[in-house]
Coordinates of C-alpha atoms in Angstrom, one line a residue:
M1 CA -197.4 124.8 -164.3
T2 CA -199.6 121.8 -163.9
N3 CA -197.9 120.8 -160.6
D4 CA -198.4 124.4 -159.3
G5 CA -202.1 124.1 -160.2
C6 CA -202.4 120.8 -158.4
L7 CA -200.7 122.2 -155.3
Y8 CA -203.1 125.2 -155.3
M9 CA -206.1 123.0 -155.7
G10 CA -204.9 120.7 -153.0
G11 CA -204.4 123.7 -150.6
A12 CA -207.8 125.0 -151.4
V13 CA -209.5 121.7 -150.7
F14 CA -207.6 121.4 -147.5
A15 CA -208.6 124.9 -146.4
F16 CA -212.3 124.0 -147.3
L17 CA -212.1 120.9 -145.2
L18 CA -210.8 122.8 -142.2
V19 CA -213.6 125.4 -142.5
W20 CA -216.2 122.6 -142.9
C21 CA -214.9 120.6 -139.9
G22 CA -214.9 123.8 -137.8
W23 CA -218.5 124.5 -138.9
S24 CA -219.6 121.0 -137.9
Y25 CA -218.2 121.4 -134.4
A26 CA -220.3 124.6 -133.9
N27 CA -223.4 123.1 -135.4
P28 CA -224.4 119.7 -133.9
I29 CA -227.0 117.7 -135.8
V30 CA -230.5 117.8 -134.4
F31 CA -233.2 115.3 -135.4
G32 CA -236.9 116.0 -135.5
G33 CA -239.6 113.5 -134.6
N34 CA -238.3 112.6 -131.2
N35 CA -236.7 116.0 -130.9
F36 CA -233.3 114.8 -129.5
M37 CA -229.8 115.8 -130.3
L38 CA -227.5 113.1 -131.7
R39 CA -224.7 112.4 -129.4
I40 CA -221.6 112.7 -131.5
V41 CA -218.4 111.8 -129.6
S42 CA -215.0 113.3 -130.3
D43 CA -213.5 110.3 -132.1
M44 CA -216.3 110.6 -134.6
R45 CA -215.6 114.3 -135.1
S46 CA -212.0 113.5 -136.0
E47 CA -213.1 111.5 -139.0
C48 CA -213.9 114.7 -141.0
C49 CA -210.5 114.4 -142.6
T50 CA -209.9 111.1 -144.4
H51 CA -207.1 108.7 -143.6
P52 CA -205.1 106.9 -146.3
T53 CA -206.3 103.4 -147.1
P54 CA -204.1 100.4 -148.1
N55 CA -203.1 100.5 -151.7
L56 CA -204.1 97.1 -153.1
R57 CA -202.4 97.7 -156.4
F58 CA -199.0 98.6 -155.2
D59 CA -196.3 96.0 -154.9
P60 CA -192.8 97.4 -155.6
P61 CA -190.2 95.4 -157.4
D62 CA -187.9 95.5 -154.4
S63 CA -186.9 92.0 -153.1
T64 CA -188.8 90.7 -150.1
F65 CA -189.0 87.4 -148.2
Y66 CA -191.4 86.2 -150.9
D67 CA -188.5 86.2 -153.4
D68 CA -186.5 83.8 -151.2
S69 CA -186.5 80.4 -153.0
E70 CA -185.9 78.7 -149.6
L71 CA -189.2 80.0 -148.1
R72 CA -191.7 77.2 -147.4
Y73 CA -195.2 77.6 -146.1
S74 CA -195.4 74.0 -144.9
I75 CA -195.8 73.3 -141.1
D76 CA -192.7 71.1 -141.1
K77 CA -190.4 73.8 -142.5
K78 CA -189.1 76.4 -140.1
V79 CA -189.4 80.1 -140.7
T80 CA -186.6 82.3 -139.1
G81 CA -186.1 86.0 -138.9
W82 CA -189.8 86.6 -139.4
D83 CA -190.1 89.8 -137.4
D84 CA -187.4 91.5 -139.6
K85 CA -188.9 90.1 -142.8
R86 CA -192.4 91.3 -141.9
K87 CA -191.0 94.7 -140.8
E88 CA -189.2 95.1 -144.1
W89 CA -192.3 94.2 -146.1
L90 CA -194.4 96.8 -144.2
K91 CA -191.7 99.4 -144.8
R92 CA -192.0 98.7 -148.6
H93 CA -195.8 98.8 -148.4
P94 CA -196.3 102.0 -146.2
T95 CA -200.1 102.3 -146.9
F96 CA -200.6 99.1 -144.7
T97 CA -198.6 100.5 -141.8
A98 CA -201.4 102.8 -140.4
G99 CA -203.4 100.8 -137.9
S100 CA -201.4 97.6 -138.6
K101 CA -201.4 96.9 -134.8
D102 CA -205.1 96.3 -135.0
M103 CA -205.3 94.4 -138.3
I104 CA -206.8 90.9 -137.9
V105 CA -207.3 88.0 -140.3
M106 CA -209.9 85.5 -139.2
V107 CA -209.1 81.9 -140.3
T108 CA -211.6 79.1 -140.2
G109 CA -212.4 76.0 -142.3
S110 CA -213.8 72.6 -142.6
Q111 CA -213.0 69.2 -144.2
P112 CA -212.5 68.7 -148.0
N113 CA -215.5 66.3 -148.5
P114 CA -219.2 66.8 -148.2
C115 CA -220.7 66.3 -144.8
Q116 CA -222.2 63.0 -143.8
N117 CA -224.8 64.6 -141.7
P118 CA -227.7 65.7 -144.0
I119 CA -228.0 69.1 -142.3
G120 CA -224.2 69.5 -141.8
D121 CA -223.3 71.5 -145.0
H122 CA -226.2 73.9 -144.4
L123 CA -225.1 74.5 -140.8
L124 CA -221.4 75.0 -141.8
L125 CA -222.5 77.4 -144.6
R126 CA -224.5 79.5 -142.2
A127 CA -221.8 79.4 -139.6
F128 CA -219.3 80.7 -142.2
K129 CA -221.8 83.4 -143.2
N130 CA -222.0 84.4 -139.5
K131 CA -218.2 84.9 -139.5
V132 CA -218.2 86.8 -142.8
D133 CA -220.9 89.1 -141.4
Y134 CA -218.8 89.8 -138.3
C135 CA -215.6 90.5 -140.2
R136 CA -217.4 92.8 -142.7
I137 CA -218.9 94.8 -139.8
H138 CA -215.6 95.3 -138.1
G139 CA -213.3 95.6 -141.2
Y140 CA -211.4 92.3 -140.8
D141 CA -210.3 89.9 -143.5
V142 CA -211.4 86.3 -143.4
F143 CA -209.9 83.1 -145.0
Y144 CA -211.9 79.9 -145.2
N145 CA -209.8 76.8 -145.9
N146 CA -211.3 73.4 -146.8
V147 CA -208.1 71.4 -147.8
L148 CA -205.5 69.7 -145.7
L149 CA -202.3 71.8 -146.0
H150 CA -200.3 68.9 -144.6
P151 CA -201.5 65.3 -145.4
R152 CA -200.6 64.0 -141.9
M153 CA -202.1 66.9 -140.0
K154 CA -205.7 65.9 -139.9
S155 CA -208.7 66.5 -137.6
Y156 CA -208.0 69.0 -134.8
W157 CA -204.4 69.3 -135.9
A158 CA -205.3 70.6 -139.3
K159 CA -205.7 74.2 -138.0
L160 CA -202.0 74.7 -137.3
P161 CA -200.7 74.4 -140.9
V162 CA -203.4 76.9 -141.9
V163 CA -202.6 79.4 -139.2
K164 CA -198.9 79.3 -140.1
A165 CA -199.6 79.7 -143.8
A166 CA -202.0 82.6 -143.1
M167 CA -199.2 84.4 -141.2
L168 CA -196.9 84.3 -144.3
A169 CA -199.7 85.2 -146.6
H170 CA -200.7 88.2 -144.5
P171 CA -197.7 90.1 -143.3
E172 CA -199.9 93.2 -143.0
A173 CA -201.9 91.6 -140.2
E174 CA -200.8 91.8 -136.6
W175 CA -203.1 89.0 -135.5
I176 CA -204.4 85.7 -136.9
W177 CA -207.7 84.7 -135.3
W178 CA -208.6 81.0 -135.6
V179 CA -212.3 80.2 -135.1
D180 CA -213.6 76.6 -135.4
S181 CA -216.3 76.0 -137.9
D182 CA -218.8 75.0 -135.2
A183 CA -218.3 78.3 -133.3
V184 CA -220.9 81.0 -133.8
I185 CA -220.3 84.7 -133.0
T186 CA -223.3 85.7 -131.1
D187 CA -222.5 89.3 -130.2
M188 CA -221.9 91.0 -133.6
E189 CA -221.1 94.4 -131.9
Y190 CA -218.4 93.2 -129.5
K191 CA -214.9 94.0 -130.6
L192 CA -211.9 92.1 -129.4
P193 CA -210.2 94.0 -126.6
L194 CA -206.7 94.1 -128.3
D195 CA -205.4 96.8 -125.9
R196 CA -205.7 94.2 -123.1
Y197 CA -203.4 91.8 -124.9
N198 CA -201.0 94.5 -126.3
Y199 CA -200.5 96.1 -122.9
K200 CA -198.2 93.4 -121.7
G201 CA -197.2 92.1 -125.1
H202 CA -199.1 88.8 -125.1
N203 CA -198.8 86.8 -128.3
L204 CA -201.4 84.1 -127.8
V205 CA -204.9 84.5 -126.4
V206 CA -207.0 81.4 -125.6
H207 CA -210.0 80.8 -123.3
G208 CA -208.8 79.1 -120.1
W209 CA -208.0 79.2 -116.4
P210 CA -204.6 78.9 -114.7
K211 CA -206.0 77.2 -111.7
L212 CA -207.4 74.3 -113.7
I213 CA -204.0 73.9 -115.5
Y214 CA -201.6 74.0 -112.6
E215 CA -203.7 72.8 -109.7
E216 CA -206.4 70.5 -111.1
K217 CA -204.3 69.4 -114.1
S218 CA -207.4 69.1 -116.3
W219 CA -207.4 68.6 -120.0
T220 CA -210.4 70.9 -120.2
S221 CA -208.6 73.8 -118.5
L222 CA -208.6 75.7 -121.8
N223 CA -210.2 75.3 -125.2
A224 CA -208.2 75.6 -128.4
S225 CA -211.2 75.9 -130.7
V226 CA -210.8 79.7 -130.7
F227 CA -207.5 81.5 -130.3
L228 CA -205.8 84.7 -131.3
I229 CA -202.1 84.6 -132.2
R230 CA -199.8 87.4 -133.0
N231 CA -198.0 87.4 -136.3
C232 CA -194.4 87.3 -135.1
Q233 CA -191.4 85.0 -134.7
W234 CA -192.4 83.9 -131.2
S235 CA -195.6 82.6 -132.7
M236 CA -193.8 80.8 -135.5
D237 CA -191.6 79.0 -133.0
F238 CA -194.5 78.2 -130.7
I239 CA -196.5 76.7 -133.5
D240 CA -193.5 74.5 -134.3
A241 CA -193.3 73.3 -130.7
W242 CA -197.1 72.8 -130.6
A243 CA -197.2 70.9 -133.9
N244 CA -194.3 68.6 -132.8
M245 CA -196.7 67.0 -130.3
G246 CA -199.0 66.2 -133.2
T247 CA -199.3 63.7 -136.0
I248 CA -196.2 64.8 -137.8
S249 CA -194.1 63.8 -134.9
P250 CA -192.4 60.4 -134.8
D251 CA -193.2 60.4 -131.1
Y252 CA -196.9 61.0 -131.6
K253 CA -198.0 57.9 -129.7
K254 CA -195.6 58.7 -126.8
W255 CA -197.0 62.2 -126.5
G256 CA -200.5 60.8 -126.0
E257 CA -199.2 58.6 -123.2
I258 CA -197.4 61.6 -121.6
Q259 CA -200.5 63.7 -121.7
R260 CA -202.7 61.0 -120.0
S261 CA -200.1 60.5 -117.3
V262 CA -200.3 64.2 -116.4
F263 CA -203.9 65.0 -117.1
K264 CA -205.8 62.1 -115.5
D265 CA -209.3 63.2 -116.7
K266 CA -208.2 62.8 -120.4
L267 CA -210.1 59.7 -121.6
F268 CA -208.8 59.1 -125.1
P269 CA -205.2 57.9 -125.8
E270 CA -204.0 60.0 -128.7
S271 CA -202.3 63.4 -128.4
N272 CA -204.6 66.2 -129.4
D273 CA -204.0 69.9 -130.0
Q274 CA -205.8 71.1 -126.9
T275 CA -204.0 68.9 -124.4
A276 CA -200.7 69.5 -126.2
L277 CA -201.2 73.2 -125.6
I278 CA -202.1 72.7 -122.0
Y279 CA -199.0 70.5 -121.5
L280 CA -196.7 73.2 -123.0
I281 CA -198.1 75.8 -120.6
Y282 CA -198.0 73.4 -117.6
K283 CA -194.4 72.4 -118.2
D284 CA -193.2 76.0 -118.6
R285 CA -194.9 78.7 -116.5
R286 CA -192.8 81.4 -118.2
L287 CA -195.1 80.9 -121.2
T288 CA -197.9 82.8 -119.4
D289 CA -195.8 85.9 -119.9
K290 CA -196.8 85.6 -123.5
I291 CA -200.0 83.6 -123.3
Y292 CA -203.2 85.3 -122.1
L293 CA -205.7 82.9 -120.6
E294 CA -208.9 84.7 -121.2
G295 CA -211.7 83.9 -118.7
E296 CA -213.3 87.4 -118.3
Y297 CA -215.8 87.1 -121.1
Y298 CA -217.1 84.5 -123.5
F299 CA -214.1 84.4 -125.8
K300 CA -215.4 80.9 -126.3
G301 CA -218.6 79.9 -124.5
Y302 CA -220.2 76.5 -123.9
W303 CA -223.4 76.3 -125.9
V304 CA -225.3 74.2 -123.3
E305 CA -225.2 77.0 -120.7
I306 CA -225.6 79.8 -123.3
V307 CA -228.4 78.8 -125.7
P308 CA -231.2 78.9 -123.0
T309 CA -230.3 82.5 -122.2
Y310 CA -230.9 84.0 -125.7
Y311 CA -234.6 84.9 -125.0
N312 CA -233.9 86.7 -121.8
I313 CA -230.9 88.6 -123.3
T314 CA -233.1 89.7 -126.2
K315 CA -235.7 91.1 -123.7
K316 CA -232.9 93.0 -121.9
Y317 CA -231.6 94.6 -125.0
V318 CA -235.1 95.5 -126.2
G319 CA -235.6 97.2 -122.8
I320 CA -232.4 99.2 -123.4
E321 CA -233.6 100.4 -126.7
R322 CA -236.9 101.4 -125.4
E323 CA -235.1 103.8 -123.0
D324 CA -232.6 105.2 -125.6
N325 CA -234.0 106.5 -128.9
L326 CA -230.5 106.9 -130.3
L327 CA -230.0 103.1 -130.2
R328 CA -233.3 102.7 -132.1
R329 CA -232.1 105.1 -134.8
R330 CA -231.6 103.5 -138.2
H331 CA -228.1 103.6 -139.4
A332 CA -225.7 102.3 -142.1
E333 CA -224.0 99.0 -141.3
K334 CA -220.6 100.6 -141.8
V335 CA -221.0 102.7 -138.7
S336 CA -222.2 99.9 -136.4
E337 CA -219.2 100.2 -134.1
Q338 CA -220.3 103.7 -133.2
Y339 CA -223.7 102.5 -132.0
A340 CA -222.0 99.6 -130.1
A341 CA -220.1 102.4 -128.2
F342 CA -223.4 104.2 -127.5
R343 CA -224.8 100.9 -126.1
E344 CA -221.9 100.3 -123.7
P345 CA -223.1 102.6 -120.8
H346 CA -226.3 100.6 -120.6
L347 CA -224.3 97.4 -120.2
K348 CA -222.3 98.3 -117.1
E349 CA -224.5 96.1 -114.9
A350 CA -224.8 93.3 -117.4
G351 CA -221.6 91.5 -116.5
N352 CA -219.6 89.7 -119.2
G353 CA -219.5 86.0 -118.9
R354 CA -221.3 83.1 -117.2
W355 CA -224.7 83.9 -115.7
C356 CA -224.6 87.4 -117.1
W357 CA -227.1 89.0 -119.5
R358 CA -224.7 90.6 -122.0
R359 CA -224.7 88.9 -125.3
P360 CA -222.2 86.1 -125.3
F361 CA -219.4 86.9 -127.7
I362 CA -218.9 83.3 -129.1
T363 CA -221.1 80.3 -128.6
H364 CA -219.2 77.1 -129.3
F365 CA -221.1 73.9 -130.1
T366 CA -218.4 71.6 -128.7
G367 CA -219.4 67.9 -129.0
C368 CA -222.1 68.5 -131.6
Q369 CA -220.0 67.6 -134.7
P370 CA -222.5 69.1 -137.1
C371 CA -220.7 67.8 -140.2
S372 CA -220.2 64.1 -139.3
G373 CA -223.3 64.0 -137.1
N374 CA -221.3 61.9 -134.6
H375 CA -222.3 64.1 -131.7
N376 CA -221.4 63.4 -128.1
Q377 CA -224.0 61.0 -126.7
I378 CA -224.6 63.2 -123.7
Y379 CA -226.4 65.6 -126.0
A380 CA -229.6 64.9 -127.9
E381 CA -229.2 65.3 -131.6
E382 CA -232.2 67.6 -131.7
S383 CA -230.7 69.9 -129.0
C384 CA -227.5 70.3 -131.0
W385 CA -229.1 71.2 -134.3
N386 CA -231.8 73.4 -132.8
G387 CA -229.2 75.0 -130.5
M388 CA -227.1 76.0 -133.6
L389 CA -230.2 77.3 -135.4
K390 CA -231.1 79.5 -132.4
A391 CA -227.5 80.8 -132.1
L392 CA -227.3 81.5 -135.9
N393 CA -230.7 83.3 -135.9
F394 CA -229.9 85.2 -132.7
A395 CA -226.7 86.6 -134.4
D396 CA -228.5 87.0 -137.7
N397 CA -231.1 89.3 -136.1
Q398 CA -228.3 91.7 -135.1
V399 CA -227.2 91.8 -138.8
L400 CA -230.7 91.9 -140.4
R401 CA -231.7 94.9 -138.3
K402 CA -229.4 97.0 -140.5
Y403 CA -231.3 95.7 -143.5
G404 CA -234.7 96.3 -142.1
F405 CA -235.8 92.8 -141.1
V406 CA -235.8 90.4 -138.1
H407 CA -236.5 86.8 -137.3
P408 CA -239.4 86.7 -134.9
D409 CA -238.7 83.1 -134.0
L410 CA -235.2 81.9 -133.4
L411 CA -236.1 78.3 -134.6
D412 CA -237.6 79.6 -137.8
S413 CA -234.8 80.5 -140.2
K414 CA -236.9 81.2 -143.3
T415 CA -239.4 83.7 -141.8
V416 CA -238.6 87.4 -141.3
T417 CA -240.7 90.4 -140.6
D418 CA -240.1 94.1 -141.3
S419 CA -238.5 96.0 -138.4
L420 CA -240.6 99.0 -137.9
F421 CA -239.2 102.6 -138.1
D422 CA -239.1 102.8 -134.3
Y423 CA -238.2 99.1 -133.7
P424 CA -238.7 97.3 -131.3
D425 CA -241.9 99.3 -130.8
E426 CA -243.5 102.4 -132.3
G427 CA -243.4 105.0 -129.5
P428 CA -244.3 107.0 -127.5
W429 CA -242.7 105.7 -124.3

């Protein structure tokens, strides 16, 4: 009897939702004041019926790869059959399956000890807040690591053990996204174009240019500070090959010599993660079938050429909002992606990369070394720290807008003002 009652109530609720959804199609929402109709797109309409969410309290007793006593998370222990193991885990946790192809875990981190640079810990904290803000807005998980997961994998090599461990810890995620601690996300609306990488089945995305790899043989032909790697067996094997040119290899010194013999502009002798990655791609062109060298937008942008553009970019975006009262409409942070879609038609002429006025996706402060303070001598110390503050506040303004405030000065982190109801200005236009 109880079951019949539940079925009846479920059917009644479903019928009500259908009627309600149909009514909402026939009655678009109209706002007063500016007397304009809210542009509701079809994908927003479809959200009238809820989708199942991952069940975080369900882990069946069935045996999975986690019950294998031979499984090791360490970078020096191989993982085999990962695709089947992950597929089987998802089968036993079906609430994670919906949308799994777009699930991302961002991984970042820093050293175990306090920073030597007096401002270093503050900058790293704010840079982590920046990443947390971005992940919250877009529904991504984030993992911050500050321990060495392998005692011999230090400095720039420390990221690989973390990425591998994150793959095993997050079988529900299709992608692991490594972002260096000194990289700042400076377009909080921009979403990774996963369809571009899924279309031809790429498994690794890194900022770079084929011409610089194969023709100019430069060790700066790509940058490994930010990369997106698919959670699959190919990636497990590739990380093994990549790490074997690092500090766990008995041939570590030899690999440094090999790299310098190929890439003549590499000045330091030891093998590093970036040059090792370039070497692997240079020696085997077939890898480009699986590795996407992203140069079409600021997947990782150079801070020296980006920071001076923030002021002009802000003016351009303010101009857009003055022309479109929908973009000025206050809204909840949870629906930020919809307003990013509303903004896109205004950005068709903006470009998306160097010398363009679209917000740069990521600004990387390469050479600044905010924790140690041992910045590259070609940069002034003040320009590094002030540049990071500008980037952090430029990004923070995009977040604070949803909370009703804004930094009027990008160099002044502590001062905010109320954003008016019709920010950036009270109308009329």
